[in-house]
PDB file of C-alpha atoms and ligand atoms in Angstrom:
ATOM      1  CA  MET U   1      28.047 -67.285  13.208  1.00 92.00           C
ATOM      2  CA  ARG U   2      24.780 -66.883  11.304  1.00 95.00           C
ATOM      3  CA  GLY U   3      24.115 -69.602   8.725  1.00 97.00           C
ATOM      4  CA  LYS U   4      23.502 -69.125   5.023  1.00 98.00           C
ATOM      5  CA  PHE U   5      20.115 -68.943   3.359  1.00 98.00           C
ATOM      6  CA  ILE U   6      19.697 -70.644  -0.027  1.00 98.00           C
ATOM      7  CA  THR U   7      16.413 -70.740  -1.924  1.00 99.00           C
ATOM      8  CA  PHE U   8      15.371 -72.874  -4.883  1.00 98.00           C
ATOM      9  CA  GLU U   9      12.969 -71.382  -7.391  1.00 98.00           C
ATOM     10  CA  GLY U  10      11.575 -72.269 -10.801  1.00 98.00           C
ATOM     11  CA  GLY U  11       8.558 -73.653 -12.611  1.00 96.00           C
ATOM     12  CA  GLU U  12       6.889 -77.032 -12.242  1.00 93.00           C
ATOM     13  CA  GLY U  13       9.037 -80.130 -12.535  1.00 95.00           C
ATOM     14  CA  THR U  14      12.329 -78.289 -12.750  1.00 97.00           C
ATOM     15  CA  GLY U  15      13.660 -80.548  -9.959  1.00 98.00           C
ATOM     16  CA  LYS U  16      13.711 -78.102  -7.033  1.00 98.00           C
ATOM     17  CA  SER U  17      12.780 -80.622  -4.320  1.00 98.00           C
ATOM     18  CA  THR U  18      15.167 -83.227  -5.710  1.00 98.00           C
ATOM     19  CA  GLN U  19      18.073 -80.795  -5.890  1.00 98.00           C
ATOM     20  CA  ALA U  20      17.345 -79.127  -2.545  1.00 98.00           C
ATOM     21  CA  ALA U  21      17.584 -82.549  -0.869  1.00 98.00           C
ATOM     22  CA  MET U  22      20.788 -83.429  -2.750  1.00 98.00           C
ATOM     23  CA  LEU U  23      22.410 -80.129  -1.785  1.00 98.00           C
ATOM     24  CA  ALA U  24      21.410 -80.607   1.854  1.00 98.00           C
ATOM     25  CA  LEU U  25      23.120 -84.010   1.924  1.00 98.00           C
ATOM     26  CA  ARG U  26      26.231 -82.616   0.340  1.00 97.00           C
ATOM     27  CA  LEU U  27      26.509 -79.756   2.821  1.00 98.00           C
ATOM     28  CA  GLU U  28      25.887 -82.141   5.720  1.00 97.00           C
ATOM     29  CA  ALA U  29      28.703 -84.324   4.424  1.00 96.00           C
ATOM     30  CA  LEU U  30      30.971 -81.295   4.913  1.00 95.00           C
ATOM     31  CA  GLY U  31      29.961 -81.271   8.581  1.00 95.00           C
ATOM     32  CA  LEU U  32      27.615 -78.297   8.227  1.00 97.00           C
ATOM     33  CA  ALA U  33      24.298 -78.149  10.092  1.00 97.00           C
ATOM     34  CA  VAL U  34      21.461 -77.913   7.573  1.00 98.00           C
ATOM     35  CA  CYS U  35      17.759 -77.099   7.792  1.00 98.00           C
ATOM     36  CA  LEU U  36      15.918 -78.331   4.686  1.00 98.00           C
ATOM     37  CA  THR U  37      12.505 -76.729   4.396  1.00 98.00           C
ATOM     38  CA  ARG U  38       9.831 -75.748   1.868  1.00 98.00           C
ATOM     39  CA  GLU U  39       7.086 -73.302   0.992  1.00 98.00           C
ATOM     40  CA  PRO U  40       4.239 -73.091   1.323  1.00 98.00           C
ATOM     41  CA  GLY U  41       4.783 -74.873   4.643  1.00 98.00           C
ATOM     42  CA  GLY U  42       7.874 -75.562   6.709  1.00 98.00           C
ATOM     43  CA  SER U  43       6.286 -74.870  10.122  1.00 98.00           C
ATOM     44  CA  PRO U  44       3.156 -76.328  11.751  1.00 98.00           C
ATOM     45  CA  GLY U  45       0.993 -73.253  11.082  1.00 98.00           C
ATOM     46  CA  ALA U  46       2.231 -72.830   7.530  1.00 98.00           C
ATOM     47  CA  GLU U  47       1.588 -76.507   6.729  1.00 98.00           C
ATOM     48  CA  ILE U  48      -2.089 -75.989   7.585  1.00 98.00           C
ATOM     49  CA  ILE U  49      -2.255 -73.011   5.217  1.00 98.00           C
ATOM     50  CA  ARG U  50      -0.442 -75.104   2.562  1.00 98.00           C
ATOM     51  CA  HIS U  51      -3.285 -77.574   2.598  1.00 97.00           C
ATOM     52  CA  VAL U  52      -5.865 -74.793   2.104  1.00 97.00           C
ATOM     53  CA  LEU U  53      -3.902 -73.295  -0.807  1.00 96.00           C
ATOM     54  CA  LEU U  54      -2.949 -76.441  -2.728  1.00 94.00           C
ATOM     55  CA  SER U  55      -6.379 -78.032  -2.382  1.00 93.00           C
ATOM     56  CA  GLY U  56      -7.764 -75.074  -4.354  1.00 92.00           C
ATOM     57  CA  ALA U  57     -10.068 -74.100  -1.461  1.00 95.00           C
ATOM     58  CA  ALA U  58      -8.793 -70.500  -1.570  1.00 95.00           C
ATOM     59  CA  LYS U  59      -8.986 -70.111  -5.370  1.00 93.00           C
ATOM     60  CA  PRO U  60     -12.571 -68.753  -5.387  1.00 96.00           C
ATOM     61  CA  PHE U  61     -11.411 -65.818  -3.217  1.00 96.00           C
ATOM     62  CA  GLY U  62      -9.044 -64.673  -5.970  1.00 95.00           C
ATOM     63  CA  PRO U  63      -5.297 -64.039  -6.287  1.00 96.00           C
ATOM     64  CA  ASP U  64      -5.192 -61.180  -3.723  1.00 98.00           C
ATOM     65  CA  VAL U  65      -6.443 -63.483  -0.980  1.00 98.00           C
ATOM     66  CA  GLU U  66      -4.172 -66.313  -2.134  1.00 97.00           C
ATOM     67  CA  ALA U  67      -1.205 -63.882  -1.962  1.00 98.00           C
ATOM     68  CA  MET U  68      -2.211 -62.947   1.608  1.00 98.00           C
ATOM     69  CA  LEU U  69      -2.415 -66.609   2.588  1.00 98.00           C
ATOM     70  CA  PHE U  70       1.010 -67.368   1.098  1.00 98.00           C
ATOM     71  CA  ALA U  71       2.366 -64.378   3.037  1.00 98.00           C
ATOM     72  CA  ALA U  72       0.723 -65.546   6.281  1.00 98.00           C
ATOM     73  CA  ALA U  73       2.286 -68.981   5.818  1.00 98.00           C
ATOM     74  CA  ARG U  74       5.666 -67.368   5.076  1.00 98.00           C
ATOM     75  CA  ASP U  75       5.494 -65.182   8.166  1.00 98.00           C
ATOM     76  CA  ASP U  76       4.995 -68.257  10.378  1.00 98.00           C
ATOM     77  CA  HIS U  77       7.712 -70.161   8.524  1.00 98.00           C
ATOM     78  CA  VAL U  78      10.237 -67.322   8.833  1.00 98.00           C
ATOM     79  CA  GLN U  79       9.544 -66.773  12.546  1.00 98.00           C
ATOM     80  CA  CYS U  80       9.284 -70.427  13.621  1.00 98.00           C
ATOM     81  CA  THR U  81      11.777 -72.182  11.349  1.00 98.00           C
ATOM     82  CA  ILE U  82      14.049 -70.050   9.149  1.00 98.00           C
ATOM     83  CA  LEU U  83      15.291 -67.333  11.516  1.00 98.00           C
ATOM     84  CA  PRO U  84      15.875 -69.693  14.482  1.00 98.00           C
ATOM     85  CA  ALA U  85      17.870 -72.025  12.202  1.00 98.00           C
ATOM     86  CA  LEU U  86      19.976 -69.223  10.695  1.00 98.00           C
ATOM     87  CA  ASN U  87      20.637 -67.778  14.139  1.00 97.00           C
ATOM     88  CA  ALA U  88      21.769 -71.224  15.302  1.00 97.00           C
ATOM     89  CA  GLY U  89      24.371 -71.226  12.494  1.00 96.00           C
ATOM     90  CA  LYS U  90      22.512 -73.645  10.216  1.00 97.00           C
ATOM     91  CA  TRP U  91      22.449 -73.489   6.436  1.00 98.00           C
ATOM     92  CA  VAL U  92      18.795 -73.121   5.493  1.00 98.00           C
ATOM     93  CA  ILE U  93      17.783 -74.595   2.159  1.00 98.00           C
ATOM     94  CA  CYS U  94      14.284 -73.602   1.188  1.00 98.00           C
ATOM     95  CA  ASP U  95      12.279 -75.124  -1.667  1.00 98.00           C
ATOM     96  CA  ARG U  96      10.506 -71.963  -2.961  1.00 98.00           C
ATOM     97  CA  PHE U  97      10.316 -68.599  -1.166  1.00 98.00           C
ATOM     98  CA  ALA U  98       9.224 -65.011  -1.837  1.00 98.00           C
ATOM     99  CA  ASP U  99      10.045 -65.091  -5.573  1.00 98.00           C
ATOM    100  CA  SER U 100       7.262 -67.662  -5.954  1.00 98.00           C
ATOM    101  CA  THR U 101       4.723 -65.105  -4.702  1.00 98.00           C
ATOM    102  CA  ARG U 102       6.164 -62.439  -6.993  1.00 98.00           C
ATOM    103  CA  VAL U 103       5.819 -64.786  -9.957  1.00 98.00           C
ATOM    104  CA  TYR U 104       2.647 -66.822  -9.310  1.00 96.00           C
ATOM    105  CA  GLN U 105       0.496 -64.193  -7.597  1.00 97.00           C
ATOM    106  CA  GLY U 106       2.232 -60.994  -8.773  1.00 97.00           C
ATOM    107  CA  ILE U 107       2.959 -61.650 -12.431  1.00 96.00           C
ATOM    108  CA  LEU U 108       0.624 -64.526 -13.301  1.00 94.00           C
ATOM    109  CA  GLY U 109      -2.171 -63.566 -10.912  1.00 95.00           C
ATOM    110  CA  ARG U 110      -1.770 -59.819 -11.618  1.00 97.00           C
ATOM    111  CA  VAL U 111      -1.832 -58.882  -7.951  1.00 98.00           C
ATOM    112  CA  ASP U 112      -0.875 -55.240  -7.549  1.00 98.00           C
ATOM    113  CA  ARG U 113       2.899 -54.796  -7.071  1.00 97.00           C
ATOM    114  CA  ARG U 114       2.292 -52.586  -4.040  1.00 98.00           C
ATOM    115  CA  LEU U 115       0.353 -55.354  -2.308  1.00 98.00           C
ATOM    116  CA  ILE U 116       3.079 -57.913  -3.122  1.00 98.00           C
ATOM    117  CA  LYS U 117       5.739 -55.535  -1.766  1.00 98.00           C
ATOM    118  CA  GLY U 118       3.742 -54.776   1.359  1.00 98.00           C
ATOM    119  CA  LEU U 119       3.184 -58.474   2.052  1.00 98.00           C
ATOM    120  CA  GLU U 120       6.910 -59.117   1.569  1.00 98.00           C
ATOM    121  CA  ARG U 121       7.731 -56.356   4.015  1.00 97.00           C
ATOM    122  CA  VAL U 122       5.532 -57.798   6.749  1.00 97.00           C
ATOM    123  CA  SER U 123       6.356 -61.476   6.137  1.00 98.00           C
ATOM    124  CA  ILE U 124      10.121 -61.402   5.541  1.00 97.00           C
ATOM    125  CA  GLY U 125      11.263 -57.925   6.593  1.00 96.00           C
ATOM    126  CA  ASP U 126      14.908 -57.601   5.587  1.00 96.00           C
ATOM    127  CA  LEU U 127      15.507 -61.346   5.223  1.00 98.00           C
ATOM    128  CA  VAL U 128      17.016 -61.806   1.747  1.00 98.00           C
ATOM    129  CA  PRO U 129      18.384 -65.157   0.543  1.00 98.00           C
ATOM    130  CA  ASP U 130      22.186 -65.266   0.267  1.00 98.00           C
ATOM    131  CA  LEU U 131      21.696 -67.244  -2.930  1.00 98.00           C
ATOM    132  CA  THR U 132      18.692 -68.101  -5.088  1.00 98.00           C
ATOM    133  CA  LEU U 133      19.072 -70.979  -7.523  1.00 99.00           C
ATOM    134  CA  VAL U 134      16.584 -70.598 -10.366  1.00 98.00           C
ATOM    135  CA  LEU U 135      16.183 -74.011 -11.970  1.00 98.00           C
ATOM    136  CA  ASP U 136      15.259 -73.731 -15.625  1.00 98.00           C
ATOM    137  CA  VAL U 137      13.915 -76.352 -18.043  1.00 98.00           C
ATOM    138  CA  PRO U 138      11.738 -76.138 -21.158  1.00 97.00           C
ATOM    139  CA  VAL U 139       8.081 -76.098 -20.068  1.00 95.00           C
ATOM    140  CA  GLU U 140       7.205 -79.352 -21.863  1.00 94.00           C
ATOM    141  CA  LEU U 141      10.000 -81.214 -20.064  1.00 95.00           C
ATOM    142  CA  GLY U 142       8.961 -79.898 -16.645  1.00 95.00           C
ATOM    143  CA  LEU U 143       5.320 -80.837 -17.218  1.00 92.00           C
ATOM    144  CA  GLU U 144       6.328 -84.278 -18.476  1.00 92.00           C
ATOM    145  CA  ARG U 145       8.302 -84.910 -15.272  1.00 94.00           C
ATOM    146  CA  VAL U 146       5.383 -83.774 -13.106  1.00 91.00           C
ATOM    147  CA  LYS U 147       2.978 -85.998 -15.054  1.00 89.00           C
ATOM    148  CA  LEU U 148       5.256 -89.012 -14.610  1.00 91.00           C
ATOM    149  CA  ARG U 149       5.557 -88.323 -10.875  1.00 90.00           C
ATOM    150  CA  ARG U 150       1.790 -87.865 -10.469  1.00 86.00           C
ATOM    151  CA  GLY U 151       0.721 -91.096 -12.162  1.00 86.00           C
ATOM    152  CA  GLU U 152      -3.059 -91.428 -11.860  1.00 80.00           C
ATOM    153  CA  ALA U 153      -3.476 -88.738  -9.139  1.00 83.00           C
ATOM    154  CA  LYS U 154      -5.305 -85.433  -9.806  1.00 79.00           C
ATOM    155  CA  PRO U 155      -3.169 -82.346 -10.682  1.00 72.00           C
ATOM    156  CA  ASP U 156      -3.045 -79.745  -7.870  1.00 72.00           C
ATOM    157  CA  ARG U 157      -4.328 -76.160  -8.100  1.00 66.00           C
ATOM    158  CA  PHE U 158      -1.286 -74.846 -10.047  1.00 70.00           C
ATOM    159  CA  GLU U 159      -0.287 -77.963 -12.013  1.00 69.00           C
ATOM    160  CA  ALA U 160      -3.715 -77.830 -13.642  1.00 70.00           C
ATOM    161  CA  GLU U 161      -2.955 -74.528 -15.446  1.00 72.00           C
ATOM    162  CA  ASN U 162      -2.207 -74.593 -19.220  1.00 85.00           C
ATOM    163  CA  VAL U 163       1.124 -74.541 -21.113  1.00 89.00           C
ATOM    164  CA  GLU U 164       0.913 -70.798 -21.771  1.00 92.00           C
ATOM    165  CA  PHE U 165       0.697 -70.206 -17.996  1.00 93.00           C
ATOM    166  CA  HIS U 166       3.823 -72.316 -17.437  1.00 94.00           C
ATOM    167  CA  GLN U 167       5.734 -70.517 -20.205  1.00 96.00           C
ATOM    168  CA  LYS U 168       4.912 -67.180 -18.547  1.00 96.00           C
ATOM    169  CA  LEU U 169       6.160 -68.622 -15.266  1.00 96.00           C
ATOM    170  CA  ARG U 170       9.448 -69.595 -16.834  1.00 97.00           C
ATOM    171  CA  ASP U 171       9.882 -66.152 -18.425  1.00 98.00           C
ATOM    172  CA  ALA U 172       9.053 -64.415 -15.135  1.00 98.00           C
ATOM    173  CA  TYR U 173      11.679 -66.394 -13.205  1.00 98.00           C
ATOM    174  CA  LEU U 174      14.313 -65.644 -15.841  1.00 98.00           C
ATOM    175  CA  ALA U 175      13.408 -61.948 -15.636  1.00 98.00           C
ATOM    176  CA  ILE U 176      13.865 -61.924 -11.837  1.00 98.00           C
ATOM    177  CA  ALA U 177      17.234 -63.648 -12.194  1.00 98.00           C
ATOM    178  CA  ALA U 178      18.343 -61.133 -14.819  1.00 98.00           C
ATOM    179  CA  ALA U 179      17.254 -58.220 -12.606  1.00 98.00           C
ATOM    180  CA  GLU U 180      19.050 -59.530  -9.488  1.00 98.00           C
ATOM    181  CA  PRO U 181      22.238 -61.233 -10.677  1.00 98.00           C
ATOM    182  CA  GLU U 182      23.995 -60.679  -7.327  1.00 98.00           C
ATOM    183  CA  ARG U 183      21.436 -62.935  -5.616  1.00 98.00           C
ATOM    184  CA  CYS U 184      20.287 -65.314  -8.377  1.00 98.00           C
ATOM    185  CA  VAL U 185      21.997 -67.960 -10.498  1.00 98.00           C
ATOM    186  CA  VAL U 186      20.101 -69.665 -13.326  1.00 98.00           C
ATOM    187  CA  ILE U 187      20.811 -73.386 -13.548  1.00 98.00           C
ATOM    188  CA  ASP U 188      20.039 -75.348 -16.704  1.00 98.00           C
ATOM    189  CA  ALA U 189      18.223 -78.250 -15.028  1.00 98.00           C
ATOM    190  CA  SER U 190      17.324 -80.247 -18.124  1.00 97.00           C
ATOM    191  CA  GLY U 191      20.102 -82.872 -17.784  1.00 97.00           C
ATOM    192  CA  PRO U 192      20.334 -85.899 -15.481  1.00 98.00           C
ATOM    193  CA  LYS U 193      19.961 -85.258 -11.729  1.00 98.00           C
ATOM    194  CA  GLU U 194      23.647 -85.766 -10.934  1.00 98.00           C
ATOM    195  CA  ALA U 195      24.749 -83.372 -13.692  1.00 98.00           C
ATOM    196  CA  VAL U 196      22.356 -80.696 -12.407  1.00 98.00           C
ATOM    197  CA  ALA U 197      23.606 -81.290  -8.849  1.00 98.00           C
ATOM    198  CA  ARG U 198      27.186 -80.666 -10.016  1.00 98.00           C
ATOM    199  CA  LYS U 199      26.219 -77.319 -11.568  1.00 98.00           C
ATOM    200  CA  ILE U 200      24.463 -76.353  -8.347  1.00 98.00           C
ATOM    201  CA  TRP U 201      27.438 -77.371  -6.237  1.00 98.00           C
ATOM    202  CA  ASN U 202      29.706 -75.238  -8.418  1.00 98.00           C
ATOM    203  CA  ALA U 203      27.392 -72.245  -8.041  1.00 98.00           C
ATOM    204  CA  VAL U 204      27.176 -72.669  -4.258  1.00 98.00           C
ATOM    205  CA  GLY U 205      30.946 -73.019  -4.048  1.00 97.00           C
ATOM    206  CA  ALA U 206      31.548 -69.927  -6.154  1.00 97.00           C
ATOM    207  CA  ARG U 207      29.020 -67.740  -4.297  1.00 97.00           C
ATOM    208  CA  LEU U 208      29.156 -68.962  -0.679  1.00 96.00           C
ATOM    209  CA  ASP U 209      32.295 -71.068  -0.380  1.00 93.00           C
ATOM    210  CA  PRO U 210      30.972 -73.638   2.145  1.00 93.00           C
ATOM    211  CA  MET U 211      34.478 -75.146   2.485  1.00 90.00           C
ATOM    212  CA  THR U 212      35.561 -72.097   4.478  1.00 92.00           C
ATOM    213  CA  PHE U 213      32.512 -72.022   6.767  1.00 91.00           C
ATOM    214  CA  PRO U 214      33.634 -72.811  10.319  1.00 87.00           C
ATOM    215  CA  VAL U 215      32.726 -76.353  11.399  1.00 82.00           C
ATOM    216  CA  HIS U 216      34.123 -78.986  13.728  1.00 62.00           C
ATOM    217  CA  GLY U 217      34.823 -82.591  12.737  1.00 47.00           C
ATOM    218  CA  GLU U 218      36.696 -84.689  10.212  1.00 45.00           C
ATOM    219  CA  ARG U 219      34.025 -85.379   7.597  1.00 46.00           C
ATOM    220  CA  ARG U 220      34.401 -82.044   5.939  1.00 46.00           C
ATOM    221  CA  ARG U 221      38.039 -82.633   4.977  1.00 43.00           C
ATOM    222  CA  SER U 222      37.232 -86.030   3.430  1.00 39.00           C
ATOM    223  CA  GLU U 223      34.817 -84.296   1.022  1.00 43.00           C
ATOM    224  CA  VAL U 224      37.293 -81.717  -0.247  1.00 39.00           C
ATOM    225  CA  GLY U 225      38.009 -82.265  -3.926  1.00 39.00           C
ATOM    226  CA  ALA U 226      35.006 -84.519  -4.558  1.00 39.00           C
ATOM    227  CA  SER U 227      32.837 -83.283  -7.414  1.00 37.00           C
TER     228      SER U 227
HETATM  229  N1  Z5A N 301       3.175 -71.227  -4.851  1.00 74.35           N
HETATM  230  C1  Z5A N 301       2.628 -69.978  -5.108  1.00 74.35           C
HETATM  231  O1  Z5A N 301       1.751 -69.852  -5.941  1.00 74.35           O
HETATM  232  N2  Z5A N 301       3.072 -68.907  -4.400  1.00 74.35           N
HETATM  233  C2  Z5A N 301       4.017 -69.012  -3.449  1.00 74.35           C
HETATM  234  O2  Z5A N 301       4.381 -68.007  -2.815  1.00 74.35           O
HETATM  235  C3  Z5A N 301       4.581 -70.315  -3.185  1.00 74.35           C
HETATM  236  C4  Z5A N 301       4.129 -71.382  -3.918  1.00 74.35           C
HETATM  237  C5  Z5A N 301       5.641 -70.485  -2.140  1.00 74.35           C
HETATM  238  C6  Z5A N 301       3.599 -75.572  -4.417  1.00 74.35           C
HETATM  239  O3  Z5A N 301       3.532 -76.821  -4.937  1.00 74.35           O
HETATM  240  C7  Z5A N 301       2.738 -74.702  -5.331  1.00 74.35           C
HETATM  241  O4  Z5A N 301       2.491 -73.453  -4.674  1.00 74.35           O
HETATM  242  C8  Z5A N 301       3.500 -74.390  -6.587  1.00 74.35           C
HETATM  243  C9  Z5A N 301       3.644 -72.883  -6.619  1.00 74.35           C
HETATM  244  C10 Z5A N 301       2.685 -72.400  -5.599  1.00 74.35           C
HETATM  245  N3  Z5A N 301       2.769 -74.735  -7.741  1.00 74.35           N
HETATM  246  N4  Z5A N 301       2.476 -75.852  -8.122  1.00 74.35           N
HETATM  247  N5  Z5A N 301       2.092 -76.809  -8.580  1.00 74.35           N
HETATM  248  P1  Z5A N 301       4.400 -78.019  -4.426  1.00 74.35           P
HETATM  249  O5  Z5A N 301       5.165 -77.644  -3.214  1.00 74.35           O
HETATM  250  O6  Z5A N 301       3.504 -79.204  -4.334  1.00 74.35           O
HETATM  251  O7  Z5A N 301       5.334 -78.331  -5.629  1.00 74.35           O
HETATM  252  P2  Z5A N 301       6.274 -77.432  -6.497  1.00 74.35           P
HETATM  253  O8  Z5A N 301       7.039 -76.506  -5.638  1.00 74.35           O
HETATM  254  O9  Z5A N 301       5.501 -76.822  -7.587  1.00 74.35           O
HETATM  255  O10 Z5A N 301       7.254 -78.509  -7.067  1.00 74.35           O
HETATM  256  P3  Z5A N 301       7.175 -79.131  -8.503  1.00 74.35           P
HETATM  257  O11 Z5A N 301       7.382 -78.052  -9.494  1.00 74.35           O
HETATM  258  O12 Z5A N 301       5.946 -79.943  -8.665  1.00 74.35           O
HETATM  259  O13 Z5A N 301       8.387 -80.056  -8.572  1.00 74.35           O
HETATM  260  P4  Z5A N 301       9.953 -79.761  -8.365  1.00 74.35           P
HETATM  261  O14 Z5A N 301      10.233 -79.661  -6.915  1.00 74.35           O
HETATM  262  O15 Z5A N 301      10.460 -78.663  -9.237  1.00 74.35           O
HETATM  263  O16 Z5A N 301      10.545 -81.086  -8.937  1.00 74.35           O
HETATM  264  P5  Z5A N 301      10.841 -82.503  -8.183  1.00 74.35           P
HETATM  265  O17 Z5A N 301       9.683 -82.865  -7.327  1.00 74.35           O
HETATM  266  O18 Z5A N 301      12.175 -82.489  -7.621  1.00 74.35           O
HETATM  267  O19 Z5A N 301      10.862 -83.426  -9.472  1.00 74.35           O
HETATM  268  C11 Z5A N 301       9.689 -83.681 -10.211  1.00 74.35           C
HETATM  269  C12 Z5A N 301       9.835 -85.098 -10.831  1.00 74.35           C
HETATM  270  O20 Z5A N 301      10.891 -85.067 -11.788  1.00 74.35           O
HETATM  271  C13 Z5A N 301      10.199 -86.176  -9.802  1.00 74.35           C
HETATM  272  O21 Z5A N 301       9.586 -87.380 -10.177  1.00 74.35           O
HETATM  273  C14 Z5A N 301      11.731 -86.285  -9.941  1.00 74.35           C
HETATM  274  O22 Z5A N 301      12.224 -87.562  -9.605  1.00 74.35           O
HETATM  275  C15 Z5A N 301      11.920 -85.978 -11.419  1.00 74.35           C
HETATM  276  N6  Z5A N 301      13.193 -85.304 -11.691  1.00 74.35           N
HETATM  277  C16 Z5A N 301      13.783 -84.328 -10.978  1.00 74.35           C
HETATM  278  N7  Z5A N 301      14.934 -83.958 -11.553  1.00 74.35           N
HETATM  279  C17 Z5A N 301      15.061 -84.697 -12.666  1.00 74.35           C
HETATM  280  C18 Z5A N 301      16.054 -84.755 -13.684  1.00 74.35           C
HETATM  281  N8  Z5A N 301      17.141 -83.971 -13.670  1.00 74.35           N
HETATM  282  N9  Z5A N 301      15.861 -85.612 -14.702  1.00 74.35           N
HETATM  283  C19 Z5A N 301      14.756 -86.416 -14.727  1.00 74.35           C
HETATM  284  N10 Z5A N 301      13.785 -86.420 -13.792  1.00 74.35           N
HETATM  285  C20 Z5A N 301      13.943 -85.555 -12.782  1.00 74.35           C
END
């Protein structure tokens, strides 16, 4: 049986990586096979492109070229990591996916919608997440978390943008979620990590019902009822 595909989306510091890892552990505790991955990256070729993008080396070429590079990375990631895992029955949890290109390059970078759509068609084809969790926090809170995490290190290419940029990001994610309610659930991620994880678990349970997914082993039963 093909696995399920869950993506995490949202602005900076909303807790995507933290929550993706927590969800992966929780699903594994049910006895499910999980592939935890991220974008840009998630496969050897895509990790090389990640370095080019996040270092800012591609910025001088403009948002069209950055969008093409994100799509090239995604194509490699989908072919080498995501599809093989789904076909092997694994639950794939991906920290950012195609919505990030729609928002960062399409809406913020003003890349033509037709180019974004065309790149999506070639990089993901008909692969649509079964569930997209859009983590939402006020911009100031997200930036504060990122600043705390960074310490003395330099902000990366996208962290360095101003507050107005991050507010537009937040609005764009909420607009995508409103337009595709069958795929997306908005999670208020401003509370403590465990409280956010509970909301996510409830959303995953309501949409994908992992308890009923066929698995072998005893660990799954021991988790039933835990919240
Ligand atoms: N990008 C793009 O432009 N186009 C694309 O198509 C794709 C990506 C796929 C990838 O950066 C960059 O690429 C990204 C968009 C762009 N822009 N930036 N910058 P990345 O992979 O390095 O990082 P990110 O995806 O942007 O993640 P993030 O926003 O920096 O963080 P996060 O994953 O949302 O949060 P976190 O790392 O889980 O948590 C941040 C800190 O907050 C950390 O210290 C946690 O311990 C803490 N945290 C988390 N949750 C909580 C709660 N609930 N309370 C308190 N503290 C918390």
